[in-house]
Tab-separated table of C-alpha atoms in Angstrom:
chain	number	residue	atom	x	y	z
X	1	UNK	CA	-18.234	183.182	136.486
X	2	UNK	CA	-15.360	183.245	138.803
X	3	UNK	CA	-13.092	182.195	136.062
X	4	UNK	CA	-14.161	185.328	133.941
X	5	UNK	CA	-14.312	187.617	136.945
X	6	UNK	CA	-10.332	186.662	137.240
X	7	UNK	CA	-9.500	187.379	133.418
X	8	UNK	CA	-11.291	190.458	133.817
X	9	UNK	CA	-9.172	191.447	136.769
X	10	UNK	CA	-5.968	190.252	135.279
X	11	UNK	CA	-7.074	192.822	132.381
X	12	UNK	CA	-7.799	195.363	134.462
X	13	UNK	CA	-4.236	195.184	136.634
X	14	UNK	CA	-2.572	194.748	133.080
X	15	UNK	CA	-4.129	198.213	132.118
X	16	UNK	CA	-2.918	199.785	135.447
X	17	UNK	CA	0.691	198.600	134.841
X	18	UNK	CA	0.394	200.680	131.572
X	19	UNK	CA	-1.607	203.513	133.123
X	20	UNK	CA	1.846	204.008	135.943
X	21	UNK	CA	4.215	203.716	133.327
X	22	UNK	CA	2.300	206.107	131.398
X	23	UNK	CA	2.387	208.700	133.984
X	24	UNK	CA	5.997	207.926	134.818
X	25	UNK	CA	6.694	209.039	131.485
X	26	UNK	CA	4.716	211.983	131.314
X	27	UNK	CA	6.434	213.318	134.080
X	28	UNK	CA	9.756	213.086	132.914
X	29	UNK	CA	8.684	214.581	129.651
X	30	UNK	CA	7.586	217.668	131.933
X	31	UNK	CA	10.685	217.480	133.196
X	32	UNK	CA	12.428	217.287	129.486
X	33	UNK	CA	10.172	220.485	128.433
X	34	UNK	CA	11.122	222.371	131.800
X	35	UNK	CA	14.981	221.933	130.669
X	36	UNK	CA	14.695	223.055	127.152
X	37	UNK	CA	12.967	226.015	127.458
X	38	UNK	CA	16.407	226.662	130.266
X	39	UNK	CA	13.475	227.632	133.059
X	40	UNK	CA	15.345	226.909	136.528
X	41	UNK	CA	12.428	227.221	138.954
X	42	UNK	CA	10.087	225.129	137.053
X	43	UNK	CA	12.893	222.475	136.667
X	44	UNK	CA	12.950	222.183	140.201
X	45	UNK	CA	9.377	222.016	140.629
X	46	UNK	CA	8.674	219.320	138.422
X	47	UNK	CA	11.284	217.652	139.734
X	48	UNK	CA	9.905	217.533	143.288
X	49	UNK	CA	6.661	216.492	141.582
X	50	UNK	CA	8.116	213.508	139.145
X	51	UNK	CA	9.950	212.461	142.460
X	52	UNK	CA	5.953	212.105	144.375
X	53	UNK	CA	4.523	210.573	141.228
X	54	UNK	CA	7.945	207.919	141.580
X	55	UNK	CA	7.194	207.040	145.298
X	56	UNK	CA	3.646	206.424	143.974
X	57	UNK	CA	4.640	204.503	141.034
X	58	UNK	CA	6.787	201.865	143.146
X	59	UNK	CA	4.242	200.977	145.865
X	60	UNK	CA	1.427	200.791	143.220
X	61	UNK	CA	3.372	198.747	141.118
X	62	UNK	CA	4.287	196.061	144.086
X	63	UNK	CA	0.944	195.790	144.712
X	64	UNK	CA	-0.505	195.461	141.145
X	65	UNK	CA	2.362	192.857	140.155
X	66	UNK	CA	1.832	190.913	143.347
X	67	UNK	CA	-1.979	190.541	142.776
X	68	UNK	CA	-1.360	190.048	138.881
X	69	UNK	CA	0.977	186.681	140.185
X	70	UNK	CA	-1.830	185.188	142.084
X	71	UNK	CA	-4.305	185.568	139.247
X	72	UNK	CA	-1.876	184.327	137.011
X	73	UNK	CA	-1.067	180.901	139.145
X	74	UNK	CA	-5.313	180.801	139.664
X	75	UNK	CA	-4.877	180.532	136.028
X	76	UNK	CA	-2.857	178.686	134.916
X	77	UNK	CA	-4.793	175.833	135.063
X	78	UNK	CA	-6.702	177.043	132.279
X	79	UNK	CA	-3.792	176.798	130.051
X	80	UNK	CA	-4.559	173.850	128.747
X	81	UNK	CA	-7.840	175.229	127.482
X	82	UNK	CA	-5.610	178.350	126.148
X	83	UNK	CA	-6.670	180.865	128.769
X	84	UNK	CA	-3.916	182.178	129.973
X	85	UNK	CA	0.071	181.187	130.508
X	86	UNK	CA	1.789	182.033	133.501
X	87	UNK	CA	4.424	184.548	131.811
X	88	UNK	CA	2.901	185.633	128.903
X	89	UNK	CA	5.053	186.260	125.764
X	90	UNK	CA	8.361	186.133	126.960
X	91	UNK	CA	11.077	189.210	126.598
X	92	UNK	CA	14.600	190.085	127.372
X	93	UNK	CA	15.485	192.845	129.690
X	94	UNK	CA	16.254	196.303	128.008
X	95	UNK	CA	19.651	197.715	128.371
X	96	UNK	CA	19.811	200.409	130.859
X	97	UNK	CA	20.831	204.245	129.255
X	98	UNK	CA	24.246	205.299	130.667
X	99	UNK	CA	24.387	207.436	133.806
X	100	UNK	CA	24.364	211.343	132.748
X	101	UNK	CA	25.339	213.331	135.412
X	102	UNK	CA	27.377	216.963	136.360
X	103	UNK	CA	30.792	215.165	135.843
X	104	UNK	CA	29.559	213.661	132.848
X	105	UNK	CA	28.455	217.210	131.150
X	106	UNK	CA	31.591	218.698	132.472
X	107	UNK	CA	33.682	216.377	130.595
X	108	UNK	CA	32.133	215.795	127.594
X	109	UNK	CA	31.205	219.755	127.583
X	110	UNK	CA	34.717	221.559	129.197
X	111	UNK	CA	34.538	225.058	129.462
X	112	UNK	CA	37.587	226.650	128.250
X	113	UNK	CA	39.936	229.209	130.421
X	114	UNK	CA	39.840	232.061	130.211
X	115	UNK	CA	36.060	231.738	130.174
X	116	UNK	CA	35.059	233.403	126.926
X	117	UNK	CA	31.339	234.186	125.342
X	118	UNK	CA	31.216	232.085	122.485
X	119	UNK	CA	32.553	229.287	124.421
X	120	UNK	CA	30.206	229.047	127.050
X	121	UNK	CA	27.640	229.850	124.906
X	122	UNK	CA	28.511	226.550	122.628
X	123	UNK	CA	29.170	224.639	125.840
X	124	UNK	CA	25.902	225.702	127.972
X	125	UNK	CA	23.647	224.987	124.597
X	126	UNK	CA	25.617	221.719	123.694
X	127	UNK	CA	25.091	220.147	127.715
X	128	UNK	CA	21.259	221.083	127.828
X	129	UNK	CA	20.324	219.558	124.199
X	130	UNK	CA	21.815	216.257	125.250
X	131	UNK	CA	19.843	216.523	128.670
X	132	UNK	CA	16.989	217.139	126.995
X	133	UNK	CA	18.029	213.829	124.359
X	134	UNK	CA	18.997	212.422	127.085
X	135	UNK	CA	15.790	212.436	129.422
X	136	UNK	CA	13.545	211.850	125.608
X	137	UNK	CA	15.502	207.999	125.691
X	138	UNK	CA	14.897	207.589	129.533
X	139	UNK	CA	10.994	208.287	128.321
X	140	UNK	CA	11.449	205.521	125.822
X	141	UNK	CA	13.050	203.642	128.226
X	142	UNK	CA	10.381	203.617	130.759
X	143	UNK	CA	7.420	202.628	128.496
X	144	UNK	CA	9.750	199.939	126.530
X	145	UNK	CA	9.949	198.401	129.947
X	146	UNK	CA	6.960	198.848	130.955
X	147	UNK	CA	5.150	197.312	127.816
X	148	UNK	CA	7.873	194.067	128.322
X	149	UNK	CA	6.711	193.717	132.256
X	150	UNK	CA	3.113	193.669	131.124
X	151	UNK	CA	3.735	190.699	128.878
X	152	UNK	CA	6.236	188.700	131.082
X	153	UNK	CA	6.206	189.893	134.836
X	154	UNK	CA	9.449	187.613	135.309
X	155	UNK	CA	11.071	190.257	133.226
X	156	UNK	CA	12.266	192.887	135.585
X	157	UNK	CA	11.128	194.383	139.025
X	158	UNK	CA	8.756	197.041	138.193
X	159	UNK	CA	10.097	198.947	141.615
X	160	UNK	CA	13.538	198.394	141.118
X	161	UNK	CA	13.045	199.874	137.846
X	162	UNK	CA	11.216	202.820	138.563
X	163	UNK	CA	13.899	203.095	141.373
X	164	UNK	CA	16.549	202.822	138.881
X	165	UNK	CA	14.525	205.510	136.571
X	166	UNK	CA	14.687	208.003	139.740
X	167	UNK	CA	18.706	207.475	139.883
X	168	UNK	CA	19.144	208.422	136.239
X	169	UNK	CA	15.894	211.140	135.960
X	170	UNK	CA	17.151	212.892	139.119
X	171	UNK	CA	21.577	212.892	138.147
X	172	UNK	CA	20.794	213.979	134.779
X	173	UNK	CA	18.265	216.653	135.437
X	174	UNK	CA	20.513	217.997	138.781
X	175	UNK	CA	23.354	217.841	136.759
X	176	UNK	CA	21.761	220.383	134.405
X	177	UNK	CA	20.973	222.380	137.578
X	178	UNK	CA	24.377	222.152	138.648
X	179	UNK	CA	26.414	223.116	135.655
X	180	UNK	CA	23.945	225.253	133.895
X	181	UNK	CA	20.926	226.799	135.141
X	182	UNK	CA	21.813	227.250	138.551
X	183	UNK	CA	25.806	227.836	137.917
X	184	UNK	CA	24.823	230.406	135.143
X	185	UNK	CA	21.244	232.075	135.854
X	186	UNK	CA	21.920	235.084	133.669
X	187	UNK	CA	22.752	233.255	130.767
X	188	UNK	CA	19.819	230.377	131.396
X	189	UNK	CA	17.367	233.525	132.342
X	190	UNK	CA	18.032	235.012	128.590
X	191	UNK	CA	17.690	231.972	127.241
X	192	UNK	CA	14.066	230.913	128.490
X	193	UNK	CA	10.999	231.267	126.698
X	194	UNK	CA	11.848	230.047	123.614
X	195	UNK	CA	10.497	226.391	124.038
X	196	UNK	CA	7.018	226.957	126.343
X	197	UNK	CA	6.329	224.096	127.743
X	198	UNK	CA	3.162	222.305	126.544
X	199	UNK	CA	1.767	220.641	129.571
X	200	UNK	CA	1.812	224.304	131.456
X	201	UNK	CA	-0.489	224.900	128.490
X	202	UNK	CA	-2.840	221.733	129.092
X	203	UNK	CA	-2.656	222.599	132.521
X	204	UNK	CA	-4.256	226.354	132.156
X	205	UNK	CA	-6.840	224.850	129.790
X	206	UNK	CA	-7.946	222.218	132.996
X	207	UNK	CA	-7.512	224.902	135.125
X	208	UNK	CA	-9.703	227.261	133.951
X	209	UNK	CA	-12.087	224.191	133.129
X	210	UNK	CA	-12.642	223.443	136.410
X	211	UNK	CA	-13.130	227.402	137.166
X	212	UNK	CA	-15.780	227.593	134.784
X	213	UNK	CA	-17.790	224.293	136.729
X	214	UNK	CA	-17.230	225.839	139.855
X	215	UNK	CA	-18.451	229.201	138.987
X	216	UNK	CA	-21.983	227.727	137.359
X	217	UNK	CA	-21.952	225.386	140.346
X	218	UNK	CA	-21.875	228.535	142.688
X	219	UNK	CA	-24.398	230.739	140.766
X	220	UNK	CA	-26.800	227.923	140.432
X	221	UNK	CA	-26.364	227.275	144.625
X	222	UNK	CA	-26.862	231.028	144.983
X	223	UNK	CA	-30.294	231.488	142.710
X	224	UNK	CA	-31.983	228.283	144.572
């Protein structure tokens, strides 16, 4: 019994490594829809919010990978039955994206002088599609990892990663700020609405949800 109530543990823990990469991702894909549709407020927003779910996402993980190491060692003794091995399928560590920052759009996106229409135009639309390409591979990059770690803990820090996530997530997504939304607000300002993003959608639908229980809840309190 004790031997089952472990593999249903280590299960369990497995899930929950998924489960935070999952959300990790999700977030940064709020993020990714917040840029393309060039909406500056909401950028920063989900920002602040992706950077909470982060903190969360490296002290759960410690925990869950520390826990998911004893249950593996308990285990291991089974392996000779063909319960469980102590790594799992083994894996190499993904290569990390390249840093995109402000400097990095800059250069790769120059604005010409004198500062003309068409040529901010080209250079503002050119440095948000590769953010939003950009943050799409750091999506990819989190859940690759994240499914590699679940199979072979010895394969990268889980918090180290998710710290590493927050340097790239946050340079790439200020640098937009920096040398688009915030340095041109009038041009990012005509440009938003085009791309609504989907979770604000999802979000209404809970929303209003949970203001449809409340209201029954309150009119059944108030007729008893």
């Amino acid at each position: 019994m004790q031997k089952i109530a472990a593999e249903l543990r280590h299960r369990e823990l497995t899930q929950e490594i998924y489960n935070i990469g999952d959300e990790v991702a999700e977030y940064i894909e709020h993020l990714l829809e917040a840029v393309r549709d060039w909406d500056s407020e909401l950028t920063h927003d989900c920002l602040a919010e992706f950077e909470e779910i982060l903190s969360d996402a490296r002290r759960d993980s410690r925990q869950i990978v520390g826990e998911l190491l004893g249950l593996r060692q308990a285990l291991t003794s089974g392996v000779r039955a063909g319960i469980l091995s102590a790594t799992a399928a083994a894996g190499a560590k993904l290569i990390e994206p390249e840093l995109l920052d402000a400097p990095s759009l800059d250069e790769l996106f120059p604005l010409t002088s004198p500062v003309n229409v068409t040529g901010l135009s080209e250079a503002l639309n050119a440095r948000t599609e590769l953010v939003v390409e950009h943050l799409g591979e750091l999506v990819a990059w989190v859940l690759d990892q994240t499914k590699l770690v679940a199979g072979n803990l010895d394969a990268v820090s889980l918090p180290h990663l998710y710290a590493r996530v927050g340097t790239h997530v946050n340079a790439t997504v200020e640098g937009w700020l920096h040398t688009v939304a915030d340095a041109h607000p009038s041009y990012a300002r005509g440009m938003r609405g085009n791309h609504t993003p989907e979770f604000l959608a999802e979000r209404a639908r809970i929303d209003a949800v949970v203001a449809r229980v409340s209201a029954k809840r309150a009119q059944r309190g108030a007729a008893s």
